[in-house]
Every structure is written in C-alpha cells, then in structure tokens.
XYZ file of C-alpha atoms in Angstrom:
508
model
C -22.952 57.198 88.834
C -20.332 55.117 89.401
C -22.733 52.663 91.817
C -25.065 53.171 88.589
C -23.170 52.310 86.512
C -22.046 48.324 88.822
C -25.641 47.517 88.864
C -26.661 48.112 85.398
C -23.191 45.550 84.329
C -24.128 43.378 87.173
C -28.087 42.971 85.884
C -26.747 42.906 82.179
C -23.731 40.093 83.785
C -27.342 38.260 84.689
C -29.243 38.400 81.757
C -26.247 37.445 79.592
C -24.636 34.895 81.542
C -26.158 34.035 84.573
C -29.541 32.490 83.616
C -28.105 31.387 80.375
C -25.747 29.637 82.137
C -28.394 27.434 83.613
C -30.817 27.194 82.127
C -28.350 26.164 79.329
C -26.844 23.122 81.750
C -30.581 22.333 82.633
C -31.713 21.161 79.040
C -27.731 19.679 78.468
C -28.871 17.889 82.047
C -32.197 16.378 81.113
C -30.894 15.900 77.205
C -27.562 14.144 79.109
C -30.747 12.170 80.992
C -32.795 11.184 78.564
C -29.624 9.722 76.393
C -28.970 7.091 79.236
C -32.130 6.645 79.888
C -32.337 5.904 76.493
C -28.928 4.309 76.399
C -30.554 2.150 79.499
C -33.860 0.592 77.531
C -30.834 -0.510 74.416
C -29.134 -2.038 76.522
C -32.220 -3.704 79.417
C -33.672 -5.366 75.945
C -30.698 -6.441 74.328
C -29.938 -8.153 77.572
C -33.649 -9.095 77.994
C -33.011 -10.236 74.054
C -29.909 -12.256 75.871
C -32.200 -14.049 78.217
C -34.784 -15.192 75.769
C -33.196 -16.763 73.350
C -30.997 -18.368 76.544
C -34.055 -19.725 78.022
C -35.039 -20.726 74.946
C -32.214 -22.559 74.088
C -31.682 -24.574 77.703
C -35.410 -25.690 77.083
C -35.071 -26.972 73.691
C -31.686 -29.290 74.237
C -33.489 -29.811 77.460
C -36.751 -31.296 75.277
C -34.207 -32.925 72.130
C -32.159 -34.688 74.898
C -35.096 -36.356 76.172
C -36.409 -37.691 72.891
C -33.314 -38.987 72.362
C -33.253 -41.070 75.770
C -36.463 -41.654 74.658
C -35.988 -43.359 72.245
C -32.640 -45.624 73.402
C -34.833 -45.479 76.919
C -37.487 -47.683 74.497
C -34.761 -50.286 73.346
C -33.766 -51.192 77.040
C -35.512 -53.295 78.541
C -33.469 -54.000 82.171
C -35.151 -51.657 84.294
C -31.662 -51.919 86.172
C -29.703 -50.044 82.978
C -32.599 -47.537 82.501
C -32.129 -46.637 85.774
C -28.380 -46.372 85.576
C -28.740 -44.312 82.462
C -31.340 -41.985 83.774
C -28.539 -41.195 87.183
C -25.884 -40.813 84.893
C -27.836 -38.530 82.869
C -29.180 -36.691 85.566
C -25.726 -36.937 87.290
C -24.547 -35.273 84.335
C -26.717 -32.141 83.418
C -27.160 -29.573 86.471
C -30.392 -28.125 86.171
C -32.472 -31.724 86.485
C -33.933 -32.264 89.852
C -34.997 -35.550 88.536
C -35.446 -38.049 85.802
C -38.494 -41.045 86.595
C -39.708 -43.764 83.986
C -43.615 -43.154 84.555
C -46.703 -45.956 83.209
C -49.214 -44.656 81.006
C -51.388 -44.671 83.932
C -49.566 -42.052 85.628
C -47.884 -44.360 88.365
C -44.688 -44.228 89.170
C -41.823 -46.519 88.235
C -38.588 -45.493 88.507
C -36.790 -42.556 89.930
C -33.817 -41.170 90.702
C -34.726 -39.937 93.743
C -37.042 -40.796 95.949
C -40.418 -41.022 94.935
C -44.381 -42.544 95.981
C -45.229 -45.402 93.468
C -49.230 -44.579 94.444
C -49.347 -41.529 93.386
C -50.837 -41.292 89.712
C -49.507 -37.544 87.676
C -51.745 -38.814 85.164
C -55.123 -36.433 85.227
C -52.156 -33.186 85.241
C -52.412 -30.932 82.085
C -48.424 -32.168 80.973
C -49.218 -36.119 81.322
C -52.372 -35.618 79.778
C -51.311 -33.280 76.303
C -48.273 -36.276 76.062
C -50.044 -38.895 75.937
C -52.604 -36.588 73.018
C -50.240 -34.943 70.682
C -47.273 -37.921 71.472
C -44.968 -35.285 71.922
C -43.658 -33.683 75.145
C -45.373 -30.998 76.239
C -43.677 -28.697 79.578
C -45.966 -28.191 82.496
C -46.240 -24.189 84.539
C -44.093 -23.670 86.784
C -44.972 -25.203 90.132
C -43.683 -26.041 93.593
C -41.788 -29.170 94.069
C -43.843 -31.740 96.519
C -39.818 -33.143 98.210
C -37.827 -30.236 96.978
C -40.305 -26.855 97.967
C -38.657 -24.962 94.864
C -40.577 -23.809 91.703
C -39.576 -26.633 88.722
C -40.793 -27.443 85.095
C -42.042 -30.895 84.280
C -41.344 -32.845 80.934
C -42.654 -35.147 79.983
C -41.990 -37.151 76.713
C -43.547 -40.520 75.479
C -41.589 -43.975 74.738
C -42.930 -45.284 71.841
C -42.807 -48.673 70.320
C -41.681 -49.333 66.545
C -46.067 -48.836 66.743
C -45.761 -45.870 67.202
C -47.575 -46.416 70.601
C -47.530 -45.353 73.990
C -45.325 -48.065 76.507
C -43.910 -45.787 78.775
C -43.666 -41.722 80.261
C -40.437 -40.134 80.669
C -40.709 -37.225 83.316
C -37.770 -34.972 84.381
C -37.770 -32.222 86.525
C -35.784 -28.899 85.674
C -35.322 -26.028 87.838
C -36.166 -23.147 88.414
C -33.328 -21.833 90.380
C -30.476 -23.330 87.688
C -31.865 -20.247 85.425
C -32.502 -18.211 87.603
C -29.045 -18.902 88.746
C -27.533 -18.117 85.017
C -29.904 -15.185 84.594
C -27.972 -13.322 87.586
C -24.689 -14.422 85.995
C -25.251 -12.410 83.076
C -27.209 -9.772 84.513
C -26.278 -9.555 87.954
C -27.338 -5.803 87.837
C -30.180 -5.498 86.017
C -33.824 -6.194 87.631
C -35.711 -9.048 86.706
C -38.901 -10.257 87.633
C -40.371 -13.800 85.292
C -43.667 -14.441 85.873
C -46.138 -16.517 84.120
C -49.114 -15.934 82.040
C -51.454 -15.866 84.746
C -48.653 -12.198 85.887
C -48.362 -14.326 89.002
C -43.892 -13.923 90.196
C -42.455 -17.168 89.685
C -39.154 -16.065 90.754
C -36.685 -12.758 90.719
C -33.022 -11.782 89.246
C -30.677 -9.117 89.518
C -30.644 -6.299 91.908
C -33.657 -4.289 92.830
C -32.845 -0.437 91.918
C -33.540 1.766 94.703
C -34.867 5.057 92.086
C -37.267 2.751 90.309
C -37.682 4.984 86.857
C -40.853 2.972 86.163
C -40.407 1.745 83.139
C -40.895 -1.265 82.874
C -39.410 -3.975 79.631
C -40.931 -7.016 78.614
C -40.119 -10.187 76.695
C -42.404 -13.390 76.179
C -40.804 -16.731 76.123
C -40.738 -18.969 73.256
C -40.449 -22.336 74.535
C -41.675 -21.707 77.831
C -45.390 -19.783 78.876
C -43.180 -17.402 80.353
C -43.472 -13.587 80.079
C -39.728 -11.074 81.316
C -39.878 -7.865 82.450
C -37.468 -5.908 83.544
C -37.108 -2.700 85.555
C -33.817 0.164 83.882
C -31.050 -0.602 86.520
C -30.136 2.916 88.392
C -28.680 5.470 86.521
C -25.149 6.497 87.872
C -25.868 9.850 87.612
C -21.466 10.785 89.235
C -20.577 10.215 85.006
C -22.904 11.984 84.509
C -22.545 15.132 86.498
C -18.213 14.731 85.384
C -20.481 15.544 82.078
C -22.161 17.997 83.075
C -19.868 20.085 84.921
C -17.221 20.312 81.265
C -20.057 20.789 79.798
C -21.391 23.922 81.633
C -17.143 24.963 81.896
C -17.362 25.146 78.467
C -20.783 26.479 78.096
C -20.199 29.405 81.513
C -16.771 30.310 78.894
C -18.535 30.943 76.081
C -21.078 33.101 77.571
C -18.567 35.203 79.085
C -16.797 35.814 76.047
C -19.977 36.143 74.199
C -21.067 39.323 77.061
C -16.749 40.543 76.780
C -17.817 41.192 72.811
C -20.983 42.600 73.907
C -19.417 44.694 76.200
C -17.086 45.530 73.833
C -19.587 46.271 71.156
C -21.686 48.987 73.803
C -17.953 50.909 74.732
C -17.514 51.020 70.113
C -20.726 52.430 70.399
C -20.285 54.502 72.862
C -17.555 55.832 72.283
C -18.645 56.826 69.037
C -21.846 58.515 70.172
C -19.809 60.620 72.723
C -17.210 61.355 69.682
C -20.052 61.953 67.634
C -21.576 63.914 70.615
C -18.289 65.627 70.776
C -17.832 66.527 66.749
C -21.063 68.964 66.903
C -20.247 70.430 70.351
C -16.515 70.953 68.776
C -18.396 72.169 65.396
C -20.998 74.396 67.526
C -18.633 76.035 69.534
C -16.201 76.282 66.475
C -19.255 77.953 64.666
C -20.303 80.113 66.427
C -16.536 81.657 67.819
C -16.638 82.318 63.755
C -19.724 84.059 63.604
C -18.437 85.956 66.472
C -15.486 86.428 65.419
C -17.128 87.042 61.085
C -18.932 89.956 62.264
C -16.322 91.224 64.364
C -13.847 90.953 61.336
C -16.436 92.212 58.664
C -16.790 95.837 60.730
C -13.614 96.766 60.624
C -13.489 95.403 56.709
C -15.728 97.636 55.490
C -13.829 100.830 56.852
C -10.885 99.472 54.971
C -12.527 98.852 51.923
C -14.093 102.581 52.045
C -10.874 104.188 52.806
C -9.400 102.102 50.040
C -12.176 102.826 47.449
C -10.432 107.159 48.999
C -7.426 106.074 48.161
C -7.438 105.006 44.968
C -9.890 107.998 43.999
C -7.134 110.164 45.215
C -4.279 108.356 43.783
C -3.823 107.372 39.809
C -0.933 106.463 40.046
C -0.162 102.846 37.342
C 1.719 101.840 40.427
C -0.940 103.382 43.989
C -3.365 102.233 41.353
C -1.483 98.577 41.595
C -1.042 97.665 44.470
C -4.764 99.178 45.383
C -5.973 96.160 42.658
C -3.886 93.806 45.275
C -5.484 95.169 48.689
C -9.015 95.409 47.604
C -8.549 91.440 46.228
C -7.181 90.868 49.632
C -9.935 92.500 51.591
C -12.619 90.354 48.990
C -10.371 86.948 50.154
C -10.701 87.786 54.131
C -14.163 88.716 52.772
C -15.447 84.950 51.211
C -14.022 83.471 54.417
C -16.033 85.731 56.673
C -18.242 84.782 55.091
C -17.937 80.889 55.497
C -17.780 81.920 58.826
C -20.748 82.717 59.407
C -22.302 80.063 57.311
C -20.504 77.662 59.913
C -22.024 79.264 62.780
C -25.301 79.485 61.186
C -26.647 78.791 57.658
C -28.794 81.320 56.239
C -32.487 81.898 56.995
C -34.483 78.752 56.762
C -37.035 79.389 54.032
C -38.188 75.547 53.908
C -40.160 74.035 51.100
C -40.452 71.514 48.917
C -38.697 71.269 46.049
C -37.994 69.084 43.467
C -33.835 68.037 43.903
C -33.714 67.800 39.998
C -35.017 71.666 39.612
C -32.809 73.058 42.207
C -30.076 70.408 40.280
C -30.727 72.289 37.224
C -30.516 75.776 38.378
C -26.268 75.025 39.311
C -25.736 73.582 36.167
C -24.888 76.344 34.240
C -22.383 77.689 36.356
C -20.518 73.970 36.811
C -21.227 73.375 33.204
C -19.007 76.564 32.734
C -15.789 75.492 35.142
C -15.876 72.793 33.191
C -15.803 74.465 29.321
C -12.594 76.436 31.361
C -10.940 73.426 32.379
C -12.013 71.244 29.600
C -13.534 69.207 31.364
C -16.724 66.567 30.659
C -19.866 67.597 32.497
C -22.613 64.753 32.435
C -25.970 64.591 33.805
C -28.271 61.966 34.489
C -31.999 63.022 35.753
C -35.331 61.477 34.949
C -36.840 65.281 34.056
C -40.307 63.154 33.878
C -40.765 61.353 38.067
C -39.815 64.683 40.358
C -37.982 64.047 43.509
C -39.358 66.127 46.429
C -37.943 67.591 49.712
C -37.922 70.074 52.051
C -35.419 72.362 52.504
C -34.031 75.801 51.664
C -33.473 76.117 48.585
C -30.261 77.866 48.931
C -29.037 75.295 50.907
C -29.032 72.223 48.719
C -27.574 74.620 46.005
C -24.692 75.726 48.784
C -24.191 72.088 49.026
C -23.867 70.985 45.438
C -21.863 73.898 44.730
C -19.001 73.285 47.234
C -18.912 69.200 45.885
C -18.132 69.936 42.814
C -16.001 73.250 43.264
C -13.705 70.904 45.081
C -14.627 67.929 42.558
C -13.299 70.473 39.014
C -9.904 71.629 41.804
C -8.897 67.919 42.108
C -8.920 67.566 37.794
C -7.072 67.890 35.430
C -7.945 68.814 31.557
C -9.660 65.786 29.804
C -11.135 64.574 33.253
C -15.751 63.922 33.391
C -17.773 65.653 36.338
C -20.576 63.346 36.445
C -23.910 64.024 38.238
C -27.254 62.228 39.298
C -30.572 62.148 40.981
C -31.681 59.189 41.630
C -35.024 57.689 44.893
C -34.225 53.989 46.444
C -37.070 54.121 48.161
C -37.528 56.334 50.952
C -35.036 58.208 49.905
C -33.703 60.845 47.349
C -29.635 60.206 46.116
C -27.834 62.535 44.837
C -24.142 61.506 43.415
C -21.573 63.966 42.674
C -18.290 61.736 40.595
C -15.370 62.859 39.542
C -11.911 61.579 37.482
C -9.888 63.765 39.908
C -6.742 62.876 41.850
C -8.591 61.470 45.100
C -8.207 61.996 48.504
C -5.490 59.096 50.446
C -7.217 56.360 52.306
C -5.137 58.372 56.035
C -7.255 61.586 55.430
C -11.054 60.890 54.241
C -11.934 60.767 58.385
C -10.745 63.917 58.164
C -12.394 65.362 55.324
C -15.138 67.367 57.946
C -12.918 68.816 60.076
C -13.114 72.151 60.316
C -10.005 73.697 58.813
C -8.269 71.032 57.247
C -8.101 71.331 53.912
C -5.459 69.302 51.051
C -5.701 72.331 49.136
C -3.403 75.114 48.768
C -4.929 78.726 50.454
C -9.065 75.993 50.969
C -10.012 77.342 54.431
C -11.200 73.930 55.580
C -15.481 75.382 55.857
C -16.451 73.431 52.597
C -16.541 70.381 53.413
C -17.990 71.066 57.388
C -20.125 73.445 56.293
C -22.144 70.954 53.121
C -21.952 67.749 56.328
C -24.068 70.744 58.469
C -26.400 71.213 56.066
C -27.828 67.987 55.571
C -27.491 66.717 59.200
C -29.773 69.792 60.060
C -32.258 67.789 56.960
C -31.504 64.599 58.819
C -29.297 63.029 55.612
C -26.191 61.780 55.332
C -23.632 62.192 53.142
C -21.089 59.424 52.440
C -17.324 59.517 50.418
C -15.861 57.217 48.815
C -12.261 57.418 46.646
C -10.250 55.523 45.168
C -6.005 57.442 44.558
C -5.096 58.918 41.191
C -9.004 57.088 39.973
C -11.641 60.051 41.720
C -13.952 60.761 44.571
C -17.483 59.735 44.860
C -19.652 62.075 46.934
C -23.528 60.356 47.790
C -25.755 62.491 49.481
C -28.697 60.950 51.303
C -32.094 63.248 51.860
C -35.281 61.859 52.789
C -38.353 62.204 50.305
C -41.206 64.788 51.017
C -44.381 65.300 49.075
C -45.938 68.011 48.502
C -49.511 67.896 50.486
C -50.892 70.852 48.914
C -50.000 73.452 46.877
C -49.413 76.282 48.816
C -46.096 74.589 49.990
C -44.722 74.148 45.898
C -41.448 75.693 45.257
C -41.669 79.019 44.045
C -41.381 79.366 39.511
C-alpha cells in the first residue's frame, strides 16, 4: 500500500512539477531567444543606418571638396602650382589614392602618382557622364591598375567663366579606407558590400560561426552599392544565466503549487475520512441503540403493567402521586427508547411522490398550537398553486419538520417569531425554518449533529442526528446558520422528483 502511495506521489510530482517546468523553461527559452534575435536585428539595422550615413557623407564631402578644388584650379594657370595643390590635398586626405588633371580627350596631364600620358579614359562611363552633365560623376568600384585594390573614381569638370569644360579633375578614392572605417565602427558585425550586380566589393567584420540566415539590407544613396549584414552570433551565455534563474523560479513556484495541491488533497481526504468515520459512528450508535432499545423496552413494558396493577390496588392519594411520577418517568424512558430505534433505523419506508407544501400543511396545526401556547408569532410562506414534488416517506419528512420546529420553539421566549417557507430553486426543493431565539454559539455549530450532544436540560441529543440521517437518506442536505441572541435558520435541501403516473401520487 505504501509503495503504491509513493508511485502515485511520484507520478503527481512528474505531472505537476517536472513536465510543466520543462515546457515552461523551453517556452521561456524560445521567447528569450526571439527577443534576443529581435534586439540583434534592431541593433544591426541601426548600425547599417550609421554606415549608410557615414559612407554617403564621405562621398558627398568628397564631391564637394572636388567641386571646390575645380573652381580654384580654373584660376591657377601654372602647372607647378596645380600639382602642389593636388599633392597637398592628397597627402592631407588618406581617403584619396591619387589626384589627376585630364584634358577633354581623357589624356592625363598631371597627377600625384604615376600615370601614363598615352592612356585615355575618354571611353569610361563616368568620364562621359561628367562631360555630358558638366557635373561630378562617380564610377563603379573596380580594381586599380597600379594599386591592385578596389577604388572608386570621381570625375569633376573644370569650367571656365563661360561654363565650358577646359579640363577634368579626377580623384580615386580607396575602397579599403571605407572598409577600415566600417571595421572600426562595428568590428563584430559582418557586412558584405555589393554592387548592383550582386558582386561583392569587400567584406567587413567577423563572419558569424552560427549563421541564422537572417540578412538585413540597406542601399546607399551616393554610391550604387548595397550593404548586406548578417546577425552576429548570439551570446547564449547571458541567455543561459537568465534562463537558469527563471527556471529555478518556475521550479520553486511549481513546487509550491504541488504542495498546495497535496495539502488540499490531504484536507479533502481527511474530511472524507472524518465524514466516513462519523457515518460509521452513527451506524454503530444506531445499531447499538436499536439493540439496546429493544432490550430496554421488553422489561419496561412489564414494569409499566405492574405499575398499573399497583395503582389499582393502592388507591391512597400519596400512593397515586408516586404512581403518577413513576408512569411519567416510564413514558420518558419510552420516548428515549423510541428515539433510539429511529436513530438505528427510521420507520418503515413507504416512498411515494409527495407535495412538500401539503406535508408542511399537515403538520402546521401542531406547530401553530405550540406557538400559541408560548405566545409566539407563526408565519407560513407557501405557494399552494405550484406543487413541489419530492420522492420520500411522508412520516420521515414530518418527523424532521417537527423535530426542528420543536427546537426552534423551545429556543424562543414569548413574542418570538417562527417562520417556515417552502420554495424551489433549479432542481432542488428548499425548506427553510427560521426562528428569533437565543441562537447557537459558533464553536458549537459543528457539534450539533453529533449523537447525544444537546444544549437543552433533559434533552437526549438525538433529534438533529435523526434529522440528518433522514435527510441523508434522500440525498439531501441540511445546513444551519445561527447568530447569538438573533436566531437560527435551518435550510433543508431535497432533490425535486416529479411523478410520472398517478399511481405514485400521495394518498388523499
């Protein structure tokens, strides 16, 4: 038995604590992982915006610088002065890999680095665009013939006062300069810079080991490039610490819930065992009472007969007084014995369909006369037009009503009020008996249905025990609410049971 209890206990622990803890931890892990990925995406998008603005600003500044230089160069006639200006700017700006002066046919005239004067760039798209638009143009990224690295060429026309092109200012910008800036700004963010054909120009940052396959793109405005960033590796160490703490909290909460459930089950089990023990106790008391009552009633009958004989033989007033006292005590003993028999086994079952309202009406004259004797008010609330059918033995219900009303009447002084009402609610018949008597102390409410417990002098303590036994017989319930010096309300609930045919209806 103990082994089975342990198995059930372990099974409950697995179902209530272990399995929910695993699922909740996994759910929280997924939720935290998604939140972390979302955070990384936002950070990546923000960093791409920074790179976009940084590169666009760099190219815009370069274009502005070259257009400013073109204005100055138009005023300088000396080739040496022009070369000095180009050299000065070239050495002061690490972004540039070279400055050149090109004539209208695309041949190099001057330069800060080696150039071939026999080579023409007239066929280059960026040169033709600058000539056509008379504005600065930018080339695609390509590998420089001397540096063997990717460069970008900017071509700005030098215009005279008539806005005619005299020469071209050509500058090459190092792509690795842009790459280095991106590496400094975001060393851990892996970014591929591609042209419009999808070809990779350069890469920056550290390539993630566990690629999540999430790519965030951003187009540049000043260059025909596109930035593609991949999310960095998730730092699961921080996530694991958070999940560990959360899992511990979940485990603790589930254990508390498990203990509360166990406490509730133990309370429920104890309550059921207490009810079972009370029922067994009542059964035992009833059986003992029945057997004892029969043993008492037999000699009691003989004693009563001899008292009658002696009463006829001795006729003096004093003797008759003693005989009257003896007869009253014998009747009292007989009443107690009768209650013992009812407690052990209520009167014979004669179950039929009865109208509860009519049963109450049958006992009303007895109750009314008792109230009249004690100068009490009696109120009766019945809806005679709507019968309330129950399936029972009529005498049992009468006995319950009389027992409870007797207690109510005895608890009140003169000018008290006894109220009986009958109603139905859903599938239940409700019989309520209310008095304005002394009430029952709260600490005694739970004891009043115990056999032999009484608050009255000379009471047997069996009346309410019998009532509860009868109501339980019909699968009903009896509840008592009471306040000291204000009164008591007894509520009896019985299941409704409508008759199916006339044979089962109550006798007229």
